[in-house]
mmCIF file of C-alpha atoms and ligand atoms in Angstrom:
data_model
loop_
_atom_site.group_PDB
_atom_site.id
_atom_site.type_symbol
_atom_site.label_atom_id
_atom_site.label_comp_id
_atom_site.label_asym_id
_atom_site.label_seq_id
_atom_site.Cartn_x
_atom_site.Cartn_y
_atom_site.Cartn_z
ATOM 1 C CA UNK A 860 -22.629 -2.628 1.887
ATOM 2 C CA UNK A 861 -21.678 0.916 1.135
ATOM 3 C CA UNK A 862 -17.894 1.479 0.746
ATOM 4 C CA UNK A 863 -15.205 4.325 0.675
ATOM 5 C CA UNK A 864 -12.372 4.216 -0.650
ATOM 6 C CA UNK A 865 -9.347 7.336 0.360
ATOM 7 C CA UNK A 866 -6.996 7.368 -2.153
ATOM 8 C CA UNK A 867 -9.254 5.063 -4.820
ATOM 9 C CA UNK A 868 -7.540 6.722 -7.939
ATOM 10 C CA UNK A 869 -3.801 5.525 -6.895
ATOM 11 C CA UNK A 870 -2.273 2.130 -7.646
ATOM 12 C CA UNK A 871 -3.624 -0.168 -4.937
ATOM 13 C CA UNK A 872 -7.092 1.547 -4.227
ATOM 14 C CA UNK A 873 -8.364 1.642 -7.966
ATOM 15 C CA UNK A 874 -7.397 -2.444 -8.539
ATOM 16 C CA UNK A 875 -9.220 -2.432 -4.582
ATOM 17 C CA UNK A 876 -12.246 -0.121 -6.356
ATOM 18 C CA UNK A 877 -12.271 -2.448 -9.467
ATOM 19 C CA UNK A 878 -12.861 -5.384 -7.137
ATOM 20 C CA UNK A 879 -15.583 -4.146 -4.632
ATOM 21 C CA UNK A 880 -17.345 -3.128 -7.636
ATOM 22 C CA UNK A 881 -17.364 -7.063 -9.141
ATOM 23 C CA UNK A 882 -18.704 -7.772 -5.812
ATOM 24 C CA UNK A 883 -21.766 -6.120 -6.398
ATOM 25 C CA UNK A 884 -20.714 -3.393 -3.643
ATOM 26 C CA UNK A 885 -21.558 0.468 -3.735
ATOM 27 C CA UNK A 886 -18.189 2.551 -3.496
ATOM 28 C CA UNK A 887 -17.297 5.759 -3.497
ATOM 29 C CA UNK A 888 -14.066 6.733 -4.022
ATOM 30 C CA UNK A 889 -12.390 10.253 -2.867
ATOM 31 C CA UNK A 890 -8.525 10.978 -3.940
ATOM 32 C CA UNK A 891 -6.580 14.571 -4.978
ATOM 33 C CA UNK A 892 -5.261 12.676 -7.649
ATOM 34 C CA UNK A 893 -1.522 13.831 -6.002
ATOM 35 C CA UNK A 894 -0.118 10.287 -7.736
ATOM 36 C CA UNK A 895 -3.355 8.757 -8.690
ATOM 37 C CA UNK A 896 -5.098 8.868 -11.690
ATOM 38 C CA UNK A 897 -8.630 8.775 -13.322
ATOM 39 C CA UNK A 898 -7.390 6.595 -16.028
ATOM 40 C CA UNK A 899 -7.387 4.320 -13.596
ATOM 41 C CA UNK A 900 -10.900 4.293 -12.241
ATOM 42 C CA UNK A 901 -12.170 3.529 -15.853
ATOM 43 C CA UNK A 902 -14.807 0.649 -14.577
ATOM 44 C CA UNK A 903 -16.056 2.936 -11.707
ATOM 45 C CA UNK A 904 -16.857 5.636 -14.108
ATOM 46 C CA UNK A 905 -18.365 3.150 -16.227
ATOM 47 C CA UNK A 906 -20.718 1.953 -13.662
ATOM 48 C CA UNK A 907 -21.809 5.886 -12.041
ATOM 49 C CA UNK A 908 -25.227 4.430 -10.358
ATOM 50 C CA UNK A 909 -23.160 2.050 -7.895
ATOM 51 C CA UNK A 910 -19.757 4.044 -8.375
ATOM 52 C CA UNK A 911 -18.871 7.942 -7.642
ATOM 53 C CA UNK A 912 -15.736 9.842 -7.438
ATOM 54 C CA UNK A 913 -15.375 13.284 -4.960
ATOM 55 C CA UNK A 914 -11.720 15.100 -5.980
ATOM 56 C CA UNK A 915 -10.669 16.566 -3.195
ATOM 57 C CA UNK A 916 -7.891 16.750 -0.774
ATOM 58 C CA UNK A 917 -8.677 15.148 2.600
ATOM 59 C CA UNK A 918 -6.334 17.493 4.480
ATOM 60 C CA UNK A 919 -9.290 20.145 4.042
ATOM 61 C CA UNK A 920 -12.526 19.614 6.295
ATOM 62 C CA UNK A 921 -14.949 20.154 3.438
ATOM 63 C CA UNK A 922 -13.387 17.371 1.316
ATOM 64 C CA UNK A 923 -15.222 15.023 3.848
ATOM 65 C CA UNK A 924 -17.377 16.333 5.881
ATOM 66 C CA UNK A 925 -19.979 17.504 4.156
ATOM 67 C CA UNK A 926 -20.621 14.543 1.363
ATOM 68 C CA UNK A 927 -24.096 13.052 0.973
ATOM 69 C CA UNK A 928 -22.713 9.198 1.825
ATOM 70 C CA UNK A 929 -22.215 7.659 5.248
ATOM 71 C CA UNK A 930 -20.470 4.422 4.292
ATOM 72 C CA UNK A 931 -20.375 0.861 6.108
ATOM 73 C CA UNK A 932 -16.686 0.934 5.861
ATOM 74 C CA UNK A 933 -14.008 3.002 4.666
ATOM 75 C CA UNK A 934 -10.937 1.577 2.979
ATOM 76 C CA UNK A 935 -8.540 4.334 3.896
ATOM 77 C CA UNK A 936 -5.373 4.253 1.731
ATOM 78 C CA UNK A 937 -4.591 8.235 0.780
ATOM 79 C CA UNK A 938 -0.886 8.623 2.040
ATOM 80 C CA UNK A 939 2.302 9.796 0.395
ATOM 81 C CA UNK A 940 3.542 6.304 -0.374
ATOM 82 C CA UNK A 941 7.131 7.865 -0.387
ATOM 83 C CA UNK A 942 9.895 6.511 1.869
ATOM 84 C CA UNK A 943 12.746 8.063 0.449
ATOM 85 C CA UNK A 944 11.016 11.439 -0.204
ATOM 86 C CA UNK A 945 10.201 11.625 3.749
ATOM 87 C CA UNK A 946 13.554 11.760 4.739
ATOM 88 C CA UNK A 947 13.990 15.232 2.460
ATOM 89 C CA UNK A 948 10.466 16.589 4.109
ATOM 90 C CA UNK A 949 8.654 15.269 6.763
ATOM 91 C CA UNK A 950 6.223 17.809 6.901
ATOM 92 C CA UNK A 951 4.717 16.579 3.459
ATOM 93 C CA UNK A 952 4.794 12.549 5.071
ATOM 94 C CA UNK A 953 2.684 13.869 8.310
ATOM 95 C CA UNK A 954 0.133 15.934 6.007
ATOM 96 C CA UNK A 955 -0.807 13.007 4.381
ATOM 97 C CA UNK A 956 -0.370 10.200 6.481
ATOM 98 C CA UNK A 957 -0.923 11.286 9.892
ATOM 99 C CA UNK A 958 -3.400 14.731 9.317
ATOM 100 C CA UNK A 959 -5.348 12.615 6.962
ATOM 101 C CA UNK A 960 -5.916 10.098 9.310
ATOM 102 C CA UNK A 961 -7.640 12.532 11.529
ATOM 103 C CA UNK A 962 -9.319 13.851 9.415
ATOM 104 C CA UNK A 963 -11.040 10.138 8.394
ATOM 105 C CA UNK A 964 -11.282 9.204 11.831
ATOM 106 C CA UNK A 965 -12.700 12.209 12.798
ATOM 107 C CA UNK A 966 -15.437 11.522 9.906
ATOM 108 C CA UNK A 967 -16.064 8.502 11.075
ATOM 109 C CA UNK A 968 -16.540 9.635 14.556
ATOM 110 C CA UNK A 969 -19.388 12.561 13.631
ATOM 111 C CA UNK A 970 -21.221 10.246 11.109
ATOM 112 C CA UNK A 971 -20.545 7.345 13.770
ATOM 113 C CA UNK A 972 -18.898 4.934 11.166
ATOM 114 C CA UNK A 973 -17.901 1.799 12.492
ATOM 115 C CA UNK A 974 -15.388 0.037 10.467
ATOM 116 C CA UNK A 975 -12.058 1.079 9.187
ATOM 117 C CA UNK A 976 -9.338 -0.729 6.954
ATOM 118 C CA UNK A 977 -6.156 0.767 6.903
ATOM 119 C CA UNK A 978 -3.009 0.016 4.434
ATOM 120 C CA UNK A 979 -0.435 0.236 7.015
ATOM 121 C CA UNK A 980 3.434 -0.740 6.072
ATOM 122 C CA UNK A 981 6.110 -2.994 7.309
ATOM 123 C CA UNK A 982 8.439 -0.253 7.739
ATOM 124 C CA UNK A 983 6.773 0.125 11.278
ATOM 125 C CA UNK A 984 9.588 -2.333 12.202
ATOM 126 C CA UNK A 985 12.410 -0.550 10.614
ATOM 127 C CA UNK A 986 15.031 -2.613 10.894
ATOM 128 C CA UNK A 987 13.598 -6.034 12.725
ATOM 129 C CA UNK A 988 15.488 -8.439 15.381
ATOM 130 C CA UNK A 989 13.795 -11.044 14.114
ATOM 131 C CA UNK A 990 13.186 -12.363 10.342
ATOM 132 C CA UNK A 991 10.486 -13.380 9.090
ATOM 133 C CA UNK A 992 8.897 -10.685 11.186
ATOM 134 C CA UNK A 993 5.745 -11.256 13.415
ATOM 135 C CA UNK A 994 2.487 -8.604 14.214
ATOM 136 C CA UNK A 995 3.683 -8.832 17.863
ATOM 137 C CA UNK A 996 7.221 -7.870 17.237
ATOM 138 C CA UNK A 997 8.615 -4.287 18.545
ATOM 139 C CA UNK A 998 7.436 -1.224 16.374
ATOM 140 C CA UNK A 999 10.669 0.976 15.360
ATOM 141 C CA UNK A 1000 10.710 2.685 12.810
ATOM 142 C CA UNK A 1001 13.539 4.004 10.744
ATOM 143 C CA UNK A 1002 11.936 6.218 8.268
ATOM 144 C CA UNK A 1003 9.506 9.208 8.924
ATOM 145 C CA UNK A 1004 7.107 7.358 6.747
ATOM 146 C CA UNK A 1005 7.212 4.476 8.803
ATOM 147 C CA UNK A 1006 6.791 6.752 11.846
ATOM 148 C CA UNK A 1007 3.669 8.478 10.326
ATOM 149 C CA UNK A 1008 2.538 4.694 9.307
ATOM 150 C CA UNK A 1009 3.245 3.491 13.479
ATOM 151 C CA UNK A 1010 1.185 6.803 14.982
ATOM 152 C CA UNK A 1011 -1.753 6.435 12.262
ATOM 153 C CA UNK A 1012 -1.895 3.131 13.709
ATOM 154 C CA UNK A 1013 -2.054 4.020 17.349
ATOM 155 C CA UNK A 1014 -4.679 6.379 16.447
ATOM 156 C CA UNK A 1015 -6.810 4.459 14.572
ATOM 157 C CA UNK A 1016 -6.132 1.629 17.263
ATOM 158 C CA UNK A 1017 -7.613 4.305 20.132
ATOM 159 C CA UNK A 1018 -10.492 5.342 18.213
ATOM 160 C CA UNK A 1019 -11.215 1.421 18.611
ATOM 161 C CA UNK A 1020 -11.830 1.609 21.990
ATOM 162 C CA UNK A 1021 -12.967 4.987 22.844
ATOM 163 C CA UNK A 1022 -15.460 4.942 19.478
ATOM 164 C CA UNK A 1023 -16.295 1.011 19.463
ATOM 165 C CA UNK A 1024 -15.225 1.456 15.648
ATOM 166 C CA UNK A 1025 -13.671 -1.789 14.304
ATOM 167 C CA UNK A 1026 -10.259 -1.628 12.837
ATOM 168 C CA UNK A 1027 -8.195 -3.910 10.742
ATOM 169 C CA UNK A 1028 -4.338 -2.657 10.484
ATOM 170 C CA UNK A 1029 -2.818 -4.311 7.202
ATOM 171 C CA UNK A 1030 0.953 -4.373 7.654
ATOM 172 C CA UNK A 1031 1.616 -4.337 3.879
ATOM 173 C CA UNK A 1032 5.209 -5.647 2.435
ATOM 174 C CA UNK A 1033 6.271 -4.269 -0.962
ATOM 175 C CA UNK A 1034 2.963 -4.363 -3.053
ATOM 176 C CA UNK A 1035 3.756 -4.466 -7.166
ATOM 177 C CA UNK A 1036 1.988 -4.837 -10.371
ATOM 178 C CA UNK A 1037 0.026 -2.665 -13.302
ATOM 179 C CA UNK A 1038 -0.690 0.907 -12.316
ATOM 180 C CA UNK A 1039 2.063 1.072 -10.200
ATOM 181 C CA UNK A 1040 4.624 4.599 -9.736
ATOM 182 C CA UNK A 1041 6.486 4.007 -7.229
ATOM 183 C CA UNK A 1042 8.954 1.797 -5.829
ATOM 184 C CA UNK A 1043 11.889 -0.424 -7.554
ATOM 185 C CA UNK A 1044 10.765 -2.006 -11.022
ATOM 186 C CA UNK A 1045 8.870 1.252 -12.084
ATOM 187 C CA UNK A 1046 11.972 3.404 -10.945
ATOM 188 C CA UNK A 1047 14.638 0.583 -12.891
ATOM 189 C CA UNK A 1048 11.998 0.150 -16.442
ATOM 190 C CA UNK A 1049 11.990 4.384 -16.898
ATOM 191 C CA UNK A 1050 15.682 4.809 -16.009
ATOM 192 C CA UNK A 1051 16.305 1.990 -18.693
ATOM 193 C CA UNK A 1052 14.222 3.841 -20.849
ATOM 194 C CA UNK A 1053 16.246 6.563 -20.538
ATOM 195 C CA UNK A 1054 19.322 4.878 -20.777
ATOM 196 C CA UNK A 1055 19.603 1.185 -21.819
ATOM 197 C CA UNK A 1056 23.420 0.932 -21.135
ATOM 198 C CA UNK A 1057 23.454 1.438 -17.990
ATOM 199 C CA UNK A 1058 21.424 0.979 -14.867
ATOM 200 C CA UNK A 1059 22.381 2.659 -11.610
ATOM 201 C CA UNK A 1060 20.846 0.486 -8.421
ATOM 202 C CA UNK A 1061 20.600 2.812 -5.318
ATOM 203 C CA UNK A 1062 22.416 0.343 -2.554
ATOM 204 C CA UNK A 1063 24.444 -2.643 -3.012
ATOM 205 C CA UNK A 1064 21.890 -4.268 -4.843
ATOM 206 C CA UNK A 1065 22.068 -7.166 -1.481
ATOM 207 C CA UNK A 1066 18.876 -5.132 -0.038
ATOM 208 C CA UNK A 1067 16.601 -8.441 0.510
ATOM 209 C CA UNK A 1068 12.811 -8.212 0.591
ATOM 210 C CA UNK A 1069 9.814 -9.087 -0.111
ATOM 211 C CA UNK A 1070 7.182 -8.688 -2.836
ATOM 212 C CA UNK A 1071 3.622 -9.280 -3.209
ATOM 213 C CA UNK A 1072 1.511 -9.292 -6.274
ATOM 214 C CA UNK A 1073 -1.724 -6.780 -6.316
ATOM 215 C CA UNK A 1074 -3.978 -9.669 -7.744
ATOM 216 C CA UNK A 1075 -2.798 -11.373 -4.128
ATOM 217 C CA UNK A 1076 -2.958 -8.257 -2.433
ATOM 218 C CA UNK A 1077 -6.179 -7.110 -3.426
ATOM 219 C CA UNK A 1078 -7.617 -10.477 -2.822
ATOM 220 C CA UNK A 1079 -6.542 -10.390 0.848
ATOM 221 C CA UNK A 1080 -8.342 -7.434 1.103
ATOM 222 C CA UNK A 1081 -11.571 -8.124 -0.281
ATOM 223 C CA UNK A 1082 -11.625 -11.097 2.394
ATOM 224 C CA UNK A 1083 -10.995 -8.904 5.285
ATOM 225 C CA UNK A 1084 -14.565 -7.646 5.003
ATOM 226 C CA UNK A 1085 -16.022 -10.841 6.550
ATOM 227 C CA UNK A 1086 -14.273 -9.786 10.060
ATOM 228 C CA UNK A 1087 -16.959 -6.984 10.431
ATOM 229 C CA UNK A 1088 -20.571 -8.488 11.199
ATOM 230 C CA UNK A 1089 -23.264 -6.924 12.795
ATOM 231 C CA UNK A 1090 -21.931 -8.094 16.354
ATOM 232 C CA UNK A 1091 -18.528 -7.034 16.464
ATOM 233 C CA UNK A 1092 -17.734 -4.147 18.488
ATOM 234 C CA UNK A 1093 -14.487 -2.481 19.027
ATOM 235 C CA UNK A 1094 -12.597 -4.463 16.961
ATOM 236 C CA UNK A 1095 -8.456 -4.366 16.693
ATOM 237 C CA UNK A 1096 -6.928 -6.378 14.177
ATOM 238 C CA UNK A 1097 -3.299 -6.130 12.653
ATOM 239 C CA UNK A 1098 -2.337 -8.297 10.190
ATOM 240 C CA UNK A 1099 0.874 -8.376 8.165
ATOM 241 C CA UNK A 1100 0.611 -9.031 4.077
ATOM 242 C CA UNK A 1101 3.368 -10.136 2.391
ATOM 243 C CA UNK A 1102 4.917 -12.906 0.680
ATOM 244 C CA UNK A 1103 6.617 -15.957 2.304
ATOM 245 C CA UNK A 1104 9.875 -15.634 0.384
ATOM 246 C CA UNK A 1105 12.104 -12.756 -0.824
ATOM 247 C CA UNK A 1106 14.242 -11.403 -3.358
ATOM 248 C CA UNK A 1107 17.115 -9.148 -3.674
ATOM 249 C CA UNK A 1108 16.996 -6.044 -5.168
ATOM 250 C CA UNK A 1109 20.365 -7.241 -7.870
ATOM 251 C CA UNK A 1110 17.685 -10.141 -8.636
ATOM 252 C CA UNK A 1111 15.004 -7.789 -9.414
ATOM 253 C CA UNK A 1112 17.524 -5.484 -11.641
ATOM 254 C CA UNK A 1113 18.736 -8.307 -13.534
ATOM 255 C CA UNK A 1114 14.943 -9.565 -14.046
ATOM 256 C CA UNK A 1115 14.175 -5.828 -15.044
ATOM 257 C CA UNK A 1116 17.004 -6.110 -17.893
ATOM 258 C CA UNK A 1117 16.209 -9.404 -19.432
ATOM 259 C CA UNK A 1118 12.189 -8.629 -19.572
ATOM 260 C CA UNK A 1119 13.715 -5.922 -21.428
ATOM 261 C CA UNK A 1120 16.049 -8.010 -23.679
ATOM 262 C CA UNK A 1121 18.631 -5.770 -22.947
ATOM 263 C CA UNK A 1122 21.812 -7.972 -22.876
ATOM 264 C CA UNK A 1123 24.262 -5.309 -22.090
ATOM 265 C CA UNK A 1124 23.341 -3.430 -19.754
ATOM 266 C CA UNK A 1125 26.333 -2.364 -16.993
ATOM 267 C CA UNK A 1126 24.623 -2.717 -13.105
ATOM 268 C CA UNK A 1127 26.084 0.320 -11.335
ATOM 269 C CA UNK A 1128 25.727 0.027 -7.222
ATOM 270 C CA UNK A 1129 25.474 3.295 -5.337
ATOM 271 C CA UNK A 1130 25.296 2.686 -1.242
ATOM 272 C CA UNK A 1131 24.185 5.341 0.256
ATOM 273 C CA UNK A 1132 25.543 4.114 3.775
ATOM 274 C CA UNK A 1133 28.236 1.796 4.783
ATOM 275 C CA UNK A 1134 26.095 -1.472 5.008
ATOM 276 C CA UNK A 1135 24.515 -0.865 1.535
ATOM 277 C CA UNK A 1136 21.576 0.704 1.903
ATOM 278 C CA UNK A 1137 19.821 2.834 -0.504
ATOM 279 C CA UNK A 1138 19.189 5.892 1.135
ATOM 280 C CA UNK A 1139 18.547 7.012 4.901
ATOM 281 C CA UNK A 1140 15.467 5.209 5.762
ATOM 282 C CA UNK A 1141 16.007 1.991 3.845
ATOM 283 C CA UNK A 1142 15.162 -1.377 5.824
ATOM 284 C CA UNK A 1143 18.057 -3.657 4.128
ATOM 285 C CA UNK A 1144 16.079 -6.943 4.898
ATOM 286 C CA UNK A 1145 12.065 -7.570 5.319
ATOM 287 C CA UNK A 1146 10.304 -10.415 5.317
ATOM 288 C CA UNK A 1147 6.969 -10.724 6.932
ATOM 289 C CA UNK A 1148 5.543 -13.416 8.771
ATOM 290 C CA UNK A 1149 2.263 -14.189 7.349
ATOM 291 C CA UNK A 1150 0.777 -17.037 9.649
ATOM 292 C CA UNK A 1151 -1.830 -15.030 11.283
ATOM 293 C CA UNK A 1152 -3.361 -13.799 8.250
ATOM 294 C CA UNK A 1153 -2.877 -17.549 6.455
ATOM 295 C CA UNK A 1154 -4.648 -19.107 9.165
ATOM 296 C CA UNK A 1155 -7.756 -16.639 10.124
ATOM 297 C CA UNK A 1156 -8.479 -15.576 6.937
ATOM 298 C CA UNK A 1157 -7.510 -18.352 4.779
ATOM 299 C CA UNK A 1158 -5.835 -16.385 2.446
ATOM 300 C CA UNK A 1159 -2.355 -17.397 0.993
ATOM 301 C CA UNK A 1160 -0.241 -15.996 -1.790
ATOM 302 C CA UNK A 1161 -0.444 -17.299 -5.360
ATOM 303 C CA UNK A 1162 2.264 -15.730 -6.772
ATOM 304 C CA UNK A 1163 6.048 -15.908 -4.983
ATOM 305 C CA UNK A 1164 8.469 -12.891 -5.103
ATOM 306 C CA UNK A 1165 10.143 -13.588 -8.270
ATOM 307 C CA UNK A 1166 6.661 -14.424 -10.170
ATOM 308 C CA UNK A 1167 5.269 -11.416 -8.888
ATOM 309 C CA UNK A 1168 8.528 -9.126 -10.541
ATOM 310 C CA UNK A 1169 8.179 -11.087 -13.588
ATOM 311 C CA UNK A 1170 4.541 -10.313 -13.802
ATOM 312 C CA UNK A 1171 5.062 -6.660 -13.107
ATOM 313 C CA UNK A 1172 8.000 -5.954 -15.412
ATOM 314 C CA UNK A 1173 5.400 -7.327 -18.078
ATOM 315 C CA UNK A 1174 2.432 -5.686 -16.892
ATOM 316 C CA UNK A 1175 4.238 -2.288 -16.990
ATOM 317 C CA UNK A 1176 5.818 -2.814 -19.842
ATOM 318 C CA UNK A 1177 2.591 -3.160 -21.484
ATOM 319 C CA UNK A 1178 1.075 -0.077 -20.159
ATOM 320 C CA UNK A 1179 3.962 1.943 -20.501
ATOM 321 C CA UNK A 1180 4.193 0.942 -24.581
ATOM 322 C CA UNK A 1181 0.380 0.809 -25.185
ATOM 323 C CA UNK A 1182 0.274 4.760 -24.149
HETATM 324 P P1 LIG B 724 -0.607 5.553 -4.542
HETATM 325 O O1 LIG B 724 0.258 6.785 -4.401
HETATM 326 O O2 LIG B 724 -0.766 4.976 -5.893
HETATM 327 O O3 LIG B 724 -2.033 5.815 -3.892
HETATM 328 C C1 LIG B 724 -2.291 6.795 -2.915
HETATM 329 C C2 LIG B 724 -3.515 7.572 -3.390
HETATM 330 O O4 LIG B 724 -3.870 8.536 -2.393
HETATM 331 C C3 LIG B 724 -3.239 8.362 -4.672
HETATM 332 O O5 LIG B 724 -4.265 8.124 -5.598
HETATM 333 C C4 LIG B 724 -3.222 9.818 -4.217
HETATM 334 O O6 LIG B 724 -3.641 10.685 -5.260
HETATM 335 C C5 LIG B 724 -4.165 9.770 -3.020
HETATM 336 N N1 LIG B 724 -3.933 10.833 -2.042
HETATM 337 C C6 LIG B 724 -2.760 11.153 -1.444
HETATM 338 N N2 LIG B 724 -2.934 12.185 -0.606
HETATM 339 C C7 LIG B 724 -4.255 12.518 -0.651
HETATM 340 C C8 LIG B 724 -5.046 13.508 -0.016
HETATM 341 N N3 LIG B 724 -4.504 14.395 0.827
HETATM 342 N N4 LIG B 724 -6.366 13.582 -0.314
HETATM 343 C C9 LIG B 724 -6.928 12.705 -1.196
HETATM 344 N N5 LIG B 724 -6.222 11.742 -1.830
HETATM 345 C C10 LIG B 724 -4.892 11.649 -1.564
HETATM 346 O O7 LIG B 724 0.038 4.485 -3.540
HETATM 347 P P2 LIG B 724 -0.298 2.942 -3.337
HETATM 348 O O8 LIG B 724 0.945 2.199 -3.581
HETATM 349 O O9 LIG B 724 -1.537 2.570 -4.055
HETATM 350 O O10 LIG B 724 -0.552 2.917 -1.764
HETATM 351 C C11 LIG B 724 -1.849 2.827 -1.190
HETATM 352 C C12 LIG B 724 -1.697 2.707 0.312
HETATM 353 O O11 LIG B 724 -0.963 1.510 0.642
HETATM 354 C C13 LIG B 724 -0.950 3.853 0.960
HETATM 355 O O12 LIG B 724 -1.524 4.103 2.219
HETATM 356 C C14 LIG B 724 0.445 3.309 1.146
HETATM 357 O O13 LIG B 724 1.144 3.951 2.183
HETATM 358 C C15 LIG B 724 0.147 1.861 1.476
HETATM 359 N N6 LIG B 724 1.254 0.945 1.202
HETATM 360 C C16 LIG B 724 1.660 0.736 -0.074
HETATM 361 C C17 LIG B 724 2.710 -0.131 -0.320
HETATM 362 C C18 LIG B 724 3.195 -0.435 -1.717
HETATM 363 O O14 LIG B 724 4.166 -1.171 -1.867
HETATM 364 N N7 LIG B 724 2.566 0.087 -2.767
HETATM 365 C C19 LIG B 724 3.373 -0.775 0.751
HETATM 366 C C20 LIG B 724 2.934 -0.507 2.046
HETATM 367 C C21 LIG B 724 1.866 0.342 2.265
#
């Protein structure tokens, strides 16, 4: 099977590339290396007869349509990965989400492509009703990126059935571990860095969610490939991928310090709004349901909340002092 990857350079798609690769499966990966890196994509260099790399930014037509591969699937992850930043400039979190979406879509419709995994988010449900939180439960988002997440899905999801190309939606929860350069523990490790003696938590540190290991994340992914077959047509799957327990985000802080052995540190709390959220777009609580996924897939997480952080405070900790 021939495979491309959007956004193969970043934190999720290069552990994604390393994977495919072990499988024995030809990938190309395109990315504008906007937060991913090449350092990254050390074992795809490594292996250049079954493993190539395009720079380029999908926003602009010739980034895509004119390379020599027509894949058997695309993995498409490019996106600004940035919640909070969307709320200071949408028009960056529609570029890349929704524009980019097109763009692949549109790809896949000229070089009639017929399958399509996407690395959609939980924060379609913004703030849910109900907890843990189904596939079938309302879509409302809170946050712009959310939004741009919800309509890339819709597209994708009407390609489906116009195009016959199968989809797979993955409704991912909070996704950590080594290459990561975004989100909580990478944002609490450099501002301890910075400063050891104090550590200022955006919220009320009660923001309760949850958080799933890549090794988990990226195995879930690798097993979604056995939905497509030759006979499938028109395929629409969502799934959500997550953990089945949570943490909050004082829990992870407090992790953060001692992985650090730094005894002292003072925990600062800054809500941004009056029920202790972070900033404007924050879901307080998220917890996915995972049944569906569990039980037609098989898969299941190895690794709970907690054991994920731990892992993740060490894993970065290790990159960030062996560089
Ligand atoms: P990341 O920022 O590490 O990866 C995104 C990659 O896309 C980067 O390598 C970036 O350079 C590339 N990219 C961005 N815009 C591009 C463009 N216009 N053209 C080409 N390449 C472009 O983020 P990640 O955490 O690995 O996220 C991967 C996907 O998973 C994203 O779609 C993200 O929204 C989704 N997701 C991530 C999480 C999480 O917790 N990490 C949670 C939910 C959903």
């Amino acid at each position: 099977m021939r495979i491309l990857v959007t956004g193969g350079a970043g934190f999720i798609g290069s552990h994604l590339t390393d994977r495919l690769l072990d499988r024995g499966f030809d990938v190309y990966v395109i990315d504008n290396l906007s937060s991913g890196s090449i350092k990254n994509l050390s074992k795809c260099v490594s292996q250049s007869n079954r493993c190539r790399i395009k720079i380029c930014d999908l926003k602009n037509d010739d980034c895509l349509f004119n390379i020599d591969y027509t894949p058997d699937l695309i993995y498409h992850l490019a996106a600004n990965p940035d919640v909070r930043a969307s709320y200071q400039d949408p028009q960056t979190s529609f570029n890349e989400n929704i524009l980019v979406t097109f763009k692949v879509l549109e790809f896949m419709r000229k070089r009639n492509i017929k399958n399509i995994i996407f690395t959609s988010s939980s924060t379609v449900y913004g703030d849910a009703i109900k907890i843990p939180t189904s596939e079938d439960h309302p879509i409302k988002p809170i946050s712009i990126y959310g939004a741009c997440k919800a309509a890339s899905e819709i597209m994708i999801q009407t390609y489906s059935r116009l195009y016959k190309i199968n989809s797979v939606i993955l409704r991912l929860a909070n996704i950590i571990g080594s290459r990561s350069t975004h989100g909580v523990i990478y944002d609490f490790i450099n501002k301890l860095r910075k400063n050891p003696e104090v550590l200022e938590v955006l919220g009320d540190g009660m923001q309760k969610k949850s958080y799933l290991y890549i090794d988990d994340t990226i195995k879930a992914m690798e097993m979604t490939i056995d939905l497509f077959n030759e006979d499938v047509e028109g395929l629409e799957k969502v799934y959500n991928l997550g953990n089945e327990d949570w943490i909050t985000v004082k829990e992870i802080a407090e992790i953060v310090i001692k992985e650090m052995n730094l005894g002292d540190t003072k925990i600062i709390y800054k809500p941004y709004t009056s029920d202790g959220r972070g900033w404007p777009g924050d879901v307080k609580f998220m917890l996915l349901d995972i049944e569906k996924i569990k039980k037609e897939l098989g898969w299941r997480p190895e690794k709970s909340s907690r054991e994920a952080v731990i892992a993740t405070v060490k894993d970065l900790l290790k990159e960030l002092f062996n560089t």
